PDB file of C-alpha atoms and ligand atoms in Angstrom:
ATOM      1  CA  MET A   1     214.966 -28.468 139.495  1.00 84.00           C
ATOM      2  CA  ALA A   2     212.694 -25.602 138.472  1.00 83.00           C
ATOM      3  CA  PRO A   3     214.398 -22.215 138.089  1.00 77.00           C
ATOM      4  CA  ILE A   4     213.768 -19.692 140.872  1.00 77.00           C
ATOM      5  CA  GLU A   5     211.671 -16.767 139.662  1.00 78.00           C
ATOM      6  CA  THR A   6     213.053 -14.031 141.955  1.00 80.00           C
ATOM      7  CA  PRO A   7     216.337 -12.487 140.749  1.00 82.00           C
ATOM      8  CA  VAL A   8     219.365 -13.964 142.549  1.00 89.00           C
ATOM      9  CA  PHE A   9     220.941 -10.518 142.961  1.00 94.00           C
ATOM     10  CA  ALA A  10     218.743  -7.802 144.406  1.00 94.00           C
ATOM     11  CA  PRO A  11     218.401  -4.580 142.392  1.00 94.00           C
ATOM     12  CA  GLY A  12     220.728  -1.825 143.607  1.00 97.00           C
ATOM     13  CA  ILE A  13     223.134  -4.102 145.517  1.00 97.00           C
ATOM     14  CA  PHE A  14     226.140  -2.337 143.984  1.00 98.00           C
ATOM     15  CA  LYS A  15     224.878   1.229 144.492  1.00 98.00           C
ATOM     16  CA  GLY A  16     227.753   3.469 145.640  1.00 97.00           C
ATOM     17  CA  ARG A  17     230.426   0.958 144.566  1.00 98.00           C
ATOM     18  CA  VAL A  18     233.032   1.736 141.925  1.00 98.00           C
ATOM     19  CA  PHE A  19     234.301  -1.055 139.674  1.00 99.00           C
ATOM     20  CA  LEU A  20     237.167  -1.268 137.214  1.00 98.00           C
ATOM     21  CA  VAL A  21     236.715  -4.156 134.790  1.00 99.00           C
ATOM     22  CA  THR A  22     239.584  -4.841 132.388  1.00 98.00           C
ATOM     23  CA  GLY A  23     239.006  -6.720 129.131  1.00 98.00           C
ATOM     24  CA  ALA A  24     235.432  -5.442 129.219  1.00 98.00           C
ATOM     25  CA  GLY A  25     235.192  -4.857 125.472  1.00 98.00           C
ATOM     26  CA  ARG A  26     234.103  -8.405 124.669  1.00 97.00           C
ATOM     27  CA  GLY A  27     232.942 -11.703 126.085  1.00 97.00           C
ATOM     28  CA  ILE A  28     232.765 -12.309 129.831  1.00 98.00           C
ATOM     29  CA  GLY A  29     234.141  -8.872 130.799  1.00 98.00           C
ATOM     30  CA  LYS A  30     231.532  -7.097 128.691  1.00 98.00           C
ATOM     31  CA  LEU A  31     228.596  -8.974 130.215  1.00 98.00           C
ATOM     32  CA  LEU A  32     230.077  -8.520 133.677  1.00 98.00           C
ATOM     33  CA  ALA A  33     230.371  -4.738 133.237  1.00 98.00           C
ATOM     34  CA  GLU A  34     226.777  -4.582 131.989  1.00 98.00           C
ATOM     35  CA  ARG A  35     225.467  -6.610 134.945  1.00 98.00           C
ATOM     36  CA  LEU A  36     227.444  -4.596 137.520  1.00 98.00           C
ATOM     37  CA  ALA A  37     226.024  -1.363 136.114  1.00 98.00           C
ATOM     38  CA  ALA A  38     222.506  -2.802 135.947  1.00 98.00           C
ATOM     39  CA  LEU A  39     222.812  -3.625 139.659  1.00 98.00           C
ATOM     40  CA  GLY A  40     223.698  -0.010 140.478  1.00 98.00           C
ATOM     41  CA  GLY A  41     227.515   0.012 140.254  1.00 98.00           C
ATOM     42  CA  GLN A  42     229.593   2.764 138.687  1.00 98.00           C
ATOM     43  CA  VAL A  43     231.756   0.968 136.153  1.00 98.00           C
ATOM     44  CA  ALA A  44     234.982   1.845 134.339  1.00 98.00           C
ATOM     45  CA  VAL A  45     235.343  -0.449 131.334  1.00 98.00           C
ATOM     46  CA  CYS A  46     238.841  -1.005 130.010  1.00 98.00           C
ATOM     47  CA  ASP A  47     239.993  -2.676 126.808  1.00 98.00           C
ATOM     48  CA  ILE A  48     243.146  -2.564 124.712  1.00 98.00           C
ATOM     49  CA  VAL A  49     240.844  -2.084 121.699  1.00 98.00           C
ATOM     50  CA  ALA A  50     239.420   1.401 122.287  1.00 98.00           C
ATOM     51  CA  GLU A  51     236.320   0.857 120.119  1.00 98.00           C
ATOM     52  CA  ARG A  52     235.379  -2.226 122.122  1.00 98.00           C
ATOM     53  CA  ALA A  53     235.563  -0.315 125.424  1.00 98.00           C
ATOM     54  CA  GLU A  54     233.474   2.457 123.878  1.00 98.00           C
ATOM     55  CA  GLU A  55     230.851  -0.001 122.570  1.00 98.00           C
ATOM     56  CA  THR A  56     230.433  -1.558 126.008  1.00 98.00           C
ATOM     57  CA  ALA A  57     230.207   1.886 127.609  1.00 98.00           C
ATOM     58  CA  LYS A  58     227.620   2.982 125.040  1.00 98.00           C
ATOM     59  CA  ALA A  59     225.443  -0.056 125.752  1.00 98.00           C
ATOM     60  CA  ILE A  60     225.646   0.555 129.501  1.00 98.00           C
ATOM     61  CA  ALA A  61     224.905   4.268 129.177  1.00 98.00           C
ATOM     62  CA  ALA A  62     221.956   3.510 126.864  1.00 98.00           C
ATOM     63  CA  ALA A  63     220.524   1.255 129.574  1.00 98.00           C
ATOM     64  CA  GLY A  64     220.848   4.118 132.091  1.00 98.00           C
ATOM     65  CA  GLY A  65     224.044   2.921 133.791  1.00 98.00           C
ATOM     66  CA  SER A  66     226.939   4.955 135.155  1.00 98.00           C
ATOM     67  CA  VAL A  67     230.027   4.198 133.061  1.00 98.00           C
ATOM     68  CA  ALA A  68     233.352   5.440 131.707  1.00 98.00           C
ATOM     69  CA  ALA A  69     235.304   3.894 128.815  1.00 98.00           C
ATOM     70  CA  MET A  70     239.074   3.430 129.252  1.00 98.00           C
ATOM     71  CA  ALA A  71     241.392   2.485 126.400  1.00 98.00           C
ATOM     72  CA  ALA A  72     244.445   0.880 127.983  1.00 98.00           C
ATOM     73  CA  ASP A  73     246.892  -1.973 127.529  1.00 98.00           C
ATOM     74  CA  VAL A  74     247.081  -3.515 130.996  1.00 98.00           C
ATOM     75  CA  SER A  75     250.610  -4.735 130.356  1.00 98.00           C
ATOM     76  CA  ARG A  76     251.893  -1.134 130.068  1.00 98.00           C
ATOM     77  CA  GLU A  77     252.496   0.558 133.389  1.00 98.00           C
ATOM     78  CA  ALA A  78     251.974   4.074 132.009  1.00 98.00           C
ATOM     79  CA  ASP A  79     248.566   3.080 130.553  1.00 98.00           C
ATOM     80  CA  VAL A  80     247.499   1.481 133.835  1.00 98.00           C
ATOM     81  CA  LYS A  81     248.554   4.477 135.939  1.00 98.00           C
ATOM     82  CA  ARG A  82     246.721   6.881 133.635  1.00 98.00           C
ATOM     83  CA  MET A  83     243.619   4.685 133.666  1.00 98.00           C
ATOM     84  CA  VAL A  84     243.493   4.353 137.457  1.00 98.00           C
ATOM     85  CA  ASP A  85     244.025   8.116 137.866  1.00 98.00           C
ATOM     86  CA  GLU A  86     241.141   8.695 135.442  1.00 98.00           C
ATOM     87  CA  VAL A  87     238.838   6.308 137.294  1.00 98.00           C
ATOM     88  CA  VAL A  88     239.581   7.988 140.627  1.00 98.00           C
ATOM     89  CA  ALA A  89     239.151  11.460 139.097  1.00 98.00           C
ATOM     90  CA  ARG A  90     235.815  10.433 137.595  1.00 98.00           C
ATOM     91  CA  PHE A  91     234.268   8.344 140.382  1.00 98.00           C
ATOM     92  CA  GLY A  92     236.314   9.355 143.444  1.00 97.00           C
ATOM     93  CA  ARG A  93     237.409   5.831 144.460  1.00 97.00           C
ATOM     94  CA  ILE A  94     237.899   2.238 143.325  1.00 98.00           C
ATOM     95  CA  ASP A  95     236.203  -0.498 145.341  1.00 98.00           C
ATOM     96  CA  VAL A  96     236.551  -3.509 143.080  1.00 98.00           C
ATOM     97  CA  LEU A  97     239.080  -4.402 140.387  1.00 98.00           C
ATOM     98  CA  VAL A  98     238.233  -7.292 138.087  1.00 99.00           C
ATOM     99  CA  ASN A  99     241.236  -8.430 136.042  1.00 98.00           C
ATOM    100  CA  THR A 100     239.417 -10.033 133.117  1.00 98.00           C
ATOM    101  CA  ALA A 101     241.816  -8.930 130.350  1.00 98.00           C
ATOM    102  CA  GLY A 102     244.020 -11.615 128.935  1.00 97.00           C
ATOM    103  CA  SER A 103     245.248 -12.820 125.569  1.00 96.00           C
ATOM    104  CA  TYR A 104     245.899 -16.358 124.367  1.00 95.00           C
ATOM    105  CA  GLY A 105     248.000 -18.167 121.769  1.00 94.00           C
ATOM    106  CA  ALA A 106     247.212 -20.681 119.065  1.00 93.00           C
ATOM    107  CA  ALA A 107     245.096 -23.788 119.671  1.00 92.00           C
ATOM    108  CA  TYR A 108     246.792 -27.190 119.830  1.00 87.00           C
ATOM    109  CA  ARG A 109     250.301 -25.798 119.209  1.00 92.00           C
ATOM    110  CA  ALA A 110     253.190 -27.889 120.503  1.00 95.00           C
ATOM    111  CA  THR A 111     255.419 -26.191 123.057  1.00 97.00           C
ATOM    112  CA  HIS A 112     258.554 -26.734 120.965  1.00 97.00           C
ATOM    113  CA  GLU A 113     256.858 -24.911 118.081  1.00 97.00           C
ATOM    114  CA  THR A 114     255.667 -21.959 120.181  1.00 97.00           C
ATOM    115  CA  PRO A 115     257.198 -18.605 119.254  1.00 97.00           C
ATOM    116  CA  VAL A 116     258.690 -16.813 122.242  1.00 98.00           C
ATOM    117  CA  GLU A 117     256.499 -13.821 121.288  1.00 98.00           C
ATOM    118  CA  GLU A 118     253.388 -15.887 122.137  1.00 97.00           C
ATOM    119  CA  TRP A 119     254.817 -16.760 125.551  1.00 98.00           C
ATOM    120  CA  ASP A 120     255.693 -13.106 126.260  1.00 98.00           C
ATOM    121  CA  ASN A 121     252.361 -11.804 125.029  1.00 98.00           C
ATOM    122  CA  VAL A 122     250.265 -14.263 127.052  1.00 98.00           C
ATOM    123  CA  PHE A 123     252.302 -13.520 130.188  1.00 98.00           C
ATOM    124  CA  ALA A 124     252.207  -9.753 129.573  1.00 98.00           C
ATOM    125  CA  SER A 125     248.419  -9.469 129.419  1.00 98.00           C
ATOM    126  CA  ASN A 126     247.477 -12.133 131.973  1.00 98.00           C
ATOM    127  CA  VAL A 127     250.231 -11.935 134.595  1.00 98.00           C
ATOM    128  CA  ARG A 128     252.000  -8.584 134.256  1.00 98.00           C
ATOM    129  CA  GLY A 129     248.631  -6.915 133.526  1.00 98.00           C
ATOM    130  CA  SER A 130     246.924  -8.347 136.624  1.00 98.00           C
ATOM    131  CA  PHE A 131     249.971  -7.368 138.704  1.00 98.00           C
ATOM    132  CA  LEU A 132     250.132  -3.804 137.342  1.00 98.00           C
ATOM    133  CA  CYS A 133     246.405  -3.201 137.840  1.00 99.00           C
ATOM    134  CA  ALA A 134     246.551  -4.570 141.404  1.00 99.00           C
ATOM    135  CA  LYS A 135     249.633  -2.449 142.122  1.00 98.00           C
ATOM    136  CA  ALA A 136     247.899   0.698 140.882  1.00 98.00           C
ATOM    137  CA  VAL A 137     244.571   0.216 142.695  1.00 98.00           C
ATOM    138  CA  LEU A 138     245.903  -1.060 146.036  1.00 98.00           C
ATOM    139  CA  PRO A 139     246.938   2.357 147.448  1.00 98.00           C
ATOM    140  CA  HIS A 140     243.430   3.662 146.713  1.00 98.00           C
ATOM    141  CA  MET A 141     241.779   0.625 148.300  1.00 98.00           C
ATOM    142  CA  ILE A 142     243.996   0.857 151.386  1.00 98.00           C
ATOM    143  CA  ALA A 143     243.229   4.576 151.717  1.00 97.00           C
ATOM    144  CA  GLY A 144     239.521   3.817 151.277  1.00 96.00           C
ATOM    145  CA  GLY A 145     239.511   1.163 154.010  1.00 97.00           C
ATOM    146  CA  GLY A 146     239.413  -1.937 151.799  1.00 98.00           C
ATOM    147  CA  GLY A 147     238.330  -3.390 148.490  1.00 98.00           C
ATOM    148  CA  ARG A 148     238.187  -6.446 146.296  1.00 98.00           C
ATOM    149  CA  ILE A 149     240.460  -7.779 143.608  1.00 99.00           C
ATOM    150  CA  ILE A 150     239.008 -10.548 141.453  1.00 99.00           C
ATOM    151  CA  ASN A 151     241.418 -12.294 139.107  1.00 98.00           C
ATOM    152  CA  PHE A 152     240.671 -14.538 136.153  1.00 98.00           C
ATOM    153  CA  ALA A 153     242.495 -17.860 136.088  1.00 98.00           C
ATOM    154  CA  SER A 154     241.174 -20.804 134.076  1.00 98.00           C
ATOM    155  CA  ASN A 155     240.769 -24.559 134.171  1.00 97.00           C
ATOM    156  CA  ALA A 156     244.126 -24.361 132.354  1.00 97.00           C
ATOM    157  CA  GLY A 157     245.779 -22.987 135.494  1.00 98.00           C
ATOM    158  CA  ARG A 158     244.201 -25.691 137.666  1.00 98.00           C
ATOM    159  CA  SER A 159     245.293 -28.537 135.409  1.00 97.00           C
ATOM    160  CA  VAL A 160     246.305 -28.291 131.750  1.00 95.00           C
ATOM    161  CA  SER A 161     244.526 -26.471 128.936  1.00 93.00           C
ATOM    162  CA  PRO A 162     242.750 -28.936 126.627  1.00 88.00           C
ATOM    163  CA  LEU A 163     242.922 -26.343 123.844  1.00 91.00           C
ATOM    164  CA  LEU A 164     245.643 -23.770 124.360  1.00 95.00           C
ATOM    165  CA  GLY A 165     249.376 -24.137 124.822  1.00 95.00           C
ATOM    166  CA  CYS A 166     251.905 -24.195 127.629  1.00 97.00           C
ATOM    167  CA  SER A 167     252.072 -20.371 127.743  1.00 97.00           C
ATOM    168  CA  TYR A 168     248.406 -20.151 128.746  1.00 97.00           C
ATOM    169  CA  THR A 169     248.568 -22.974 131.296  1.00 97.00           C
ATOM    170  CA  ALA A 170     251.666 -21.404 132.890  1.00 98.00           C
ATOM    171  CA  ALA A 171     250.281 -17.844 132.865  1.00 98.00           C
ATOM    172  CA  LYS A 172     246.993 -18.847 134.490  1.00 98.00           C
ATOM    173  CA  THR A 173     248.906 -20.835 137.123  1.00 98.00           C
ATOM    174  CA  ALA A 174     250.875 -17.652 137.862  1.00 98.00           C
ATOM    175  CA  VAL A 175     247.618 -15.726 138.297  1.00 98.00           C
ATOM    176  CA  ILE A 176     246.608 -18.249 140.978  1.00 98.00           C
ATOM    177  CA  GLY A 177     249.951 -17.773 142.760  1.00 98.00           C
ATOM    178  CA  MET A 178     249.554 -13.998 142.636  1.00 98.00           C
ATOM    179  CA  THR A 179     246.040 -14.299 144.086  1.00 98.00           C
ATOM    180  CA  ARG A 180     247.313 -16.365 147.009  1.00 98.00           C
ATOM    181  CA  HIS A 181     250.155 -13.958 147.704  1.00 98.00           C
ATOM    182  CA  LEU A 182     248.067 -10.776 147.526  1.00 98.00           C
ATOM    183  CA  SER A 183     245.327 -12.289 149.695  1.00 98.00           C
ATOM    184  CA  ARG A 184     247.776 -12.902 152.545  1.00 98.00           C
ATOM    185  CA  GLU A 185     249.509  -9.585 152.119  1.00 98.00           C
ATOM    186  CA  TYR A 186     246.470  -7.288 152.025  1.00 98.00           C
ATOM    187  CA  ALA A 187     243.845  -8.977 154.245  1.00 98.00           C
ATOM    188  CA  LYS A 188     244.919  -6.694 157.093  1.00 98.00           C
ATOM    189  CA  HIS A 189     243.919  -3.707 154.946  1.00 98.00           C
ATOM    190  CA  GLY A 190     240.478  -5.138 154.223  1.00 98.00           C
ATOM    191  CA  VAL A 191     241.381  -5.941 150.619  1.00 98.00           C
ATOM    192  CA  LEU A 192     240.054  -9.385 149.656  1.00 98.00           C
ATOM    193  CA  VAL A 193     241.687 -11.100 146.685  1.00 99.00           C
ATOM    194  CA  ASN A 194     240.150 -14.116 144.967  1.00 98.00           C
ATOM    195  CA  THR A 195     240.261 -15.797 141.595  1.00 98.00           C
ATOM    196  CA  ILE A 196     237.693 -17.502 139.450  1.00 98.00           C
ATOM    197  CA  ALA A 197     238.862 -20.420 137.322  1.00 98.00           C
ATOM    198  CA  PRO A 198     236.271 -20.836 134.557  1.00 98.00           C
ATOM    199  CA  GLY A 199     236.116 -23.851 132.299  1.00 97.00           C
ATOM    200  CA  PRO A 200     235.651 -23.328 128.539  1.00 96.00           C
ATOM    201  CA  VAL A 201     233.023 -20.686 127.771  1.00 96.00           C
ATOM    202  CA  ALA A 202     230.886 -20.507 124.635  1.00 93.00           C
ATOM    203  CA  GLY A 203     231.731 -17.211 122.951  1.00 92.00           C
ATOM    204  CA  GLU A 204     233.961 -15.461 120.473  1.00 92.00           C
ATOM    205  CA  ARG A 205     237.227 -16.678 121.972  1.00 92.00           C
ATOM    206  CA  VAL A 206     236.424 -20.392 121.913  1.00 91.00           C
ATOM    207  CA  ALA A 207     234.751 -20.028 118.496  1.00 89.00           C
ATOM    208  CA  GLU A 208     238.016 -18.551 117.177  1.00 89.00           C
ATOM    209  CA  LEU A 209     239.963 -21.482 118.581  1.00 89.00           C
ATOM    210  CA  LEU A 210     237.774 -24.471 117.732  1.00 87.00           C
ATOM    211  CA  ASP A 211     237.961 -25.972 114.301  1.00 80.00           C
ATOM    212  CA  GLY A 212     234.340 -26.928 113.557  1.00 76.00           C
ATOM    213  CA  PRO A 213     231.599 -28.985 115.244  1.00 75.00           C
ATOM    214  CA  GLN A 214     233.783 -32.060 115.733  1.00 74.00           C
ATOM    215  CA  ASP A 215     236.195 -30.114 117.949  1.00 82.00           C
ATOM    216  CA  SER A 216     233.276 -28.633 119.814  1.00 83.00           C
ATOM    217  CA  ALA A 217     231.704 -32.066 120.495  1.00 88.00           C
ATOM    218  CA  ALA A 218     235.063 -33.400 121.734  1.00 88.00           C
ATOM    219  CA  LEU A 219     235.377 -30.482 124.164  1.00 89.00           C
ATOM    220  CA  ASN A 220     231.790 -30.887 125.442  1.00 91.00           C
ATOM    221  CA  ALA A 221     232.430 -34.587 126.031  1.00 92.00           C
ATOM    222  CA  GLN A 222     235.182 -33.753 128.541  1.00 93.00           C
ATOM    223  CA  ILE A 223     232.802 -31.655 130.671  1.00 96.00           C
ATOM    224  CA  PRO A 224     230.639 -33.646 133.137  1.00 96.00           C
ATOM    225  CA  ILE A 225     227.754 -31.131 132.905  1.00 96.00           C
ATOM    226  CA  GLY A 226     227.900 -31.795 129.158  1.00 94.00           C
ATOM    227  CA  ARG A 227     228.141 -28.281 127.763  1.00 95.00           C
ATOM    228  CA  LEU A 228     230.419 -25.278 127.694  1.00 95.00           C
ATOM    229  CA  ALA A 229     229.714 -22.497 130.182  1.00 96.00           C
ATOM    230  CA  SER A 230     227.767 -19.453 129.065  1.00 97.00           C
ATOM    231  CA  SER A 231     229.231 -16.052 129.930  1.00 97.00           C
ATOM    232  CA  ALA A 232     226.321 -15.644 132.365  1.00 97.00           C
ATOM    233  CA  ASP A 233     227.337 -18.864 134.186  1.00 97.00           C
ATOM    234  CA  ILE A 234     230.676 -17.231 134.942  1.00 98.00           C
ATOM    235  CA  VAL A 235     229.442 -13.678 135.520  1.00 98.00           C
ATOM    236  CA  ASP A 236     226.932 -14.772 138.194  1.00 97.00           C
ATOM    237  CA  VAL A 237     229.785 -16.218 140.267  1.00 98.00           C
ATOM    238  CA  VAL A 238     231.841 -13.036 139.841  1.00 98.00           C
ATOM    239  CA  LEU A 239     228.837 -11.002 141.030  1.00 98.00           C
ATOM    240  CA  PHE A 240     228.807 -13.145 144.174  1.00 98.00           C
ATOM    241  CA  MET A 241     232.573 -12.577 144.570  1.00 98.00           C
ATOM    242  CA  ALA A 242     232.055  -8.812 144.250  1.00 98.00           C
ATOM    243  CA  SER A 243     229.127  -8.756 146.663  1.00 98.00           C
ATOM    244  CA  ASP A 244     228.978  -8.584 150.455  1.00 97.00           C
ATOM    245  CA  ALA A 245     227.971 -12.260 150.495  1.00 97.00           C
ATOM    246  CA  SER A 246     231.650 -13.176 149.983  1.00 98.00           C
ATOM    247  CA  ARG A 247     232.964 -10.927 152.780  1.00 98.00           C
ATOM    248  CA  TYR A 248     234.803 -13.758 154.606  1.00 98.00           C
ATOM    249  CA  MET A 249     236.459 -15.176 151.501  1.00 98.00           C
ATOM    250  CA  THR A 250     240.005 -14.334 150.471  1.00 98.00           C
ATOM    251  CA  GLY A 251     242.684 -16.326 148.675  1.00 98.00           C
ATOM    252  CA  ALA A 252     240.018 -18.605 147.197  1.00 98.00           C
ATOM    253  CA  ILE A 253     240.210 -20.225 143.785  1.00 98.00           C
ATOM    254  CA  LEU A 254     236.666 -20.895 142.570  1.00 98.00           C
ATOM    255  CA  ASP A 255     236.390 -23.591 139.904  1.00 98.00           C
ATOM    256  CA  VAL A 256     233.387 -22.890 137.697  1.00 98.00           C
ATOM    257  CA  SER A 257     233.984 -25.578 135.134  1.00 98.00           C
ATOM    258  CA  GLY A 258     230.930 -27.816 134.943  1.00 98.00           C
ATOM    259  CA  GLY A 259     232.850 -30.487 136.848  1.00 97.00           C
ATOM    260  CA  LEU A 260     235.873 -30.475 134.520  1.00 97.00           C
ATOM    261  CA  ILE A 261     238.142 -29.574 137.424  1.00 97.00           C
ATOM    262  CA  LEU A 262     237.744 -31.393 140.717  1.00 95.00           C
ATOM    263  CA  ALA A 263     239.729 -29.626 143.431  1.00 80.00           C
TER     264      ALA A 263
HETATM  265  N1  NAD B 301     236.523 -18.028 127.133  1.00 85.43           N
HETATM  266  C1  NAD B 301     236.925 -19.079 127.836  1.00 85.43           C
HETATM  267  O1  NAD B 301     236.681 -20.233 127.474  1.00 85.43           O
HETATM  268  C2  NAD B 301     237.701 -18.876 129.107  1.00 85.43           C
HETATM  269  C3  NAD B 301     237.940 -19.979 129.948  1.00 85.43           C
HETATM  270  C4  NAD B 301     238.672 -19.793 131.124  1.00 85.43           C
HETATM  271  C5  NAD B 301     239.155 -18.541 131.432  1.00 85.43           C
HETATM  272  N2  NAD B 301     238.908 -17.498 130.592  1.00 85.43           N
HETATM  273  C6  NAD B 301     239.454 -16.188 130.961  1.00 85.43           C
HETATM  274  O2  NAD B 301     238.375 -15.292 131.129  1.00 85.43           O
HETATM  275  C7  NAD B 301     238.777 -13.977 130.731  1.00 85.43           C
HETATM  276  C8  NAD B 301     237.796 -13.439 129.687  1.00 85.43           C
HETATM  277  O3  NAD B 301     237.685 -14.380 128.630  1.00 85.43           O
HETATM  278  P1  NAD B 301     236.827 -14.076 127.313  1.00 85.43           P
HETATM  279  O4  NAD B 301     236.543 -15.362 126.662  1.00 85.43           O
HETATM  280  O5  NAD B 301     235.710 -13.168 127.630  1.00 85.43           O
HETATM  281  O6  NAD B 301     237.953 -13.305 126.463  1.00 85.43           O
HETATM  282  P2  NAD B 301     237.865 -12.521 125.079  1.00 85.43           P
HETATM  283  O7  NAD B 301     239.093 -12.899 124.341  1.00 85.43           O
HETATM  284  O8  NAD B 301     236.546 -12.713 124.408  1.00 85.43           O
HETATM  285  O9  NAD B 301     237.947 -10.999 125.556  1.00 85.43           O
HETATM  286  C9  NAD B 301     239.086 -10.513 126.213  1.00 85.43           C
HETATM  287  C10 NAD B 301     239.137  -9.009 126.060  1.00 85.43           C
HETATM  288  O10 NAD B 301     240.353  -8.576 126.699  1.00 85.43           O
HETATM  289  C11 NAD B 301     240.976  -7.611 125.869  1.00 85.43           C
HETATM  290  N3  NAD B 301     242.426  -7.593 126.131  1.00 85.43           N
HETATM  291  C12 NAD B 301     243.344  -8.516 125.743  1.00 85.43           C
HETATM  292  N4  NAD B 301     244.575  -8.136 126.103  1.00 85.43           N
HETATM  293  C13 NAD B 301     244.436  -6.952 126.748  1.00 85.43           C
HETATM  294  C14 NAD B 301     245.361  -6.040 127.332  1.00 85.43           C
HETATM  295  N5  NAD B 301     246.675  -6.275 127.325  1.00 85.43           N
HETATM  296  N6  NAD B 301     244.881  -4.904 127.910  1.00 85.43           N
HETATM  297  C15 NAD B 301     243.535  -4.635 127.918  1.00 85.43           C
HETATM  298  N7  NAD B 301     242.626  -5.463 127.349  1.00 85.43           N
HETATM  299  C16 NAD B 301     243.067  -6.595 126.769  1.00 85.43           C
HETATM  300  C17 NAD B 301     240.635  -8.040 124.459  1.00 85.43           C
HETATM  301  O11 NAD B 301     240.738  -6.970 123.528  1.00 85.43           O
HETATM  302  C18 NAD B 301     239.207  -8.571 124.602  1.00 85.43           C
HETATM  303  O12 NAD B 301     238.240  -7.575 124.320  1.00 85.43           O
HETATM  304  C19 NAD B 301     240.216 -14.117 130.228  1.00 85.43           C
HETATM  305  O13 NAD B 301     241.110 -13.815 131.266  1.00 85.43           O
HETATM  306  C20 NAD B 301     240.300 -15.587 129.872  1.00 85.43           C
HETATM  307  O14 NAD B 301     241.624 -16.072 129.887  1.00 85.43           O
HETATM  308  C21 NAD B 301     238.182 -17.633 129.446  1.00 85.43           C
END
């Protein structure tokens, strides 16, 4: 099938919308923040590594986008409160929260050899962090007449991680449960809550985890489409989830895994 020449997302579709993207200092979150800004959104970019958040913000500002860098650890309530206050002070509102931030443990580590610190850390960033950010933005969204929360699960949360350990599989499953709960609870306020469940994505994270080309070929072989996702493959679906085109969708878990996960 020949690619369509016209852009899928019309220029300016996010004009007047304020986004908070966590974990935007690298990988999927970074590209997402750049695309949201390029489409007219005002974007607060958060990362636990301050320099990463600043780098993303610099790139967006250089391209003419409206952006603010936020250094925050999403697992710390004080950081999250300060960040959300700053976003509201700067942009006046928050329309869309994207909970991209999340850490991971070692590849191929047996559960009985997993340090409890890994378990706590993976849960803190993925589960507690998504909860704390939702908790902090919800009052603003309710007051503003609605909003969107987009969570990041994973193929791991839909089945079992082929790469990472039990902590990651369990944490991403919890993110799916939180999505379902929040969607039911806040639909009456016009807040739509969905999650994307990407399959393995080519990028720094997977490169850090895979041990050479043999590992990489074995992972590709499990994916019916025959390759890892690109960050853009994932970001395009998040743009749809953030757009008005998804206005009737809440509580959904979108598998974007090249056929790895069949619902
Ligand atoms: N890469 C994949 O193969 C893949 C597959 C499925 C799901 N996901 C999910 O997609 C999301 C993005 O993945 P990625 O590959 O771009 O990740 P990444 O590791 O490249 O980037 C994640 C960013 O989040 C930041 N971060 C980590 N903990 C944080 C915290 N407590 N507070 C604030 N920031 C924090 C990191 O500093 C980093 O810059 C994650 O939730 C991940 O679990 C990724």
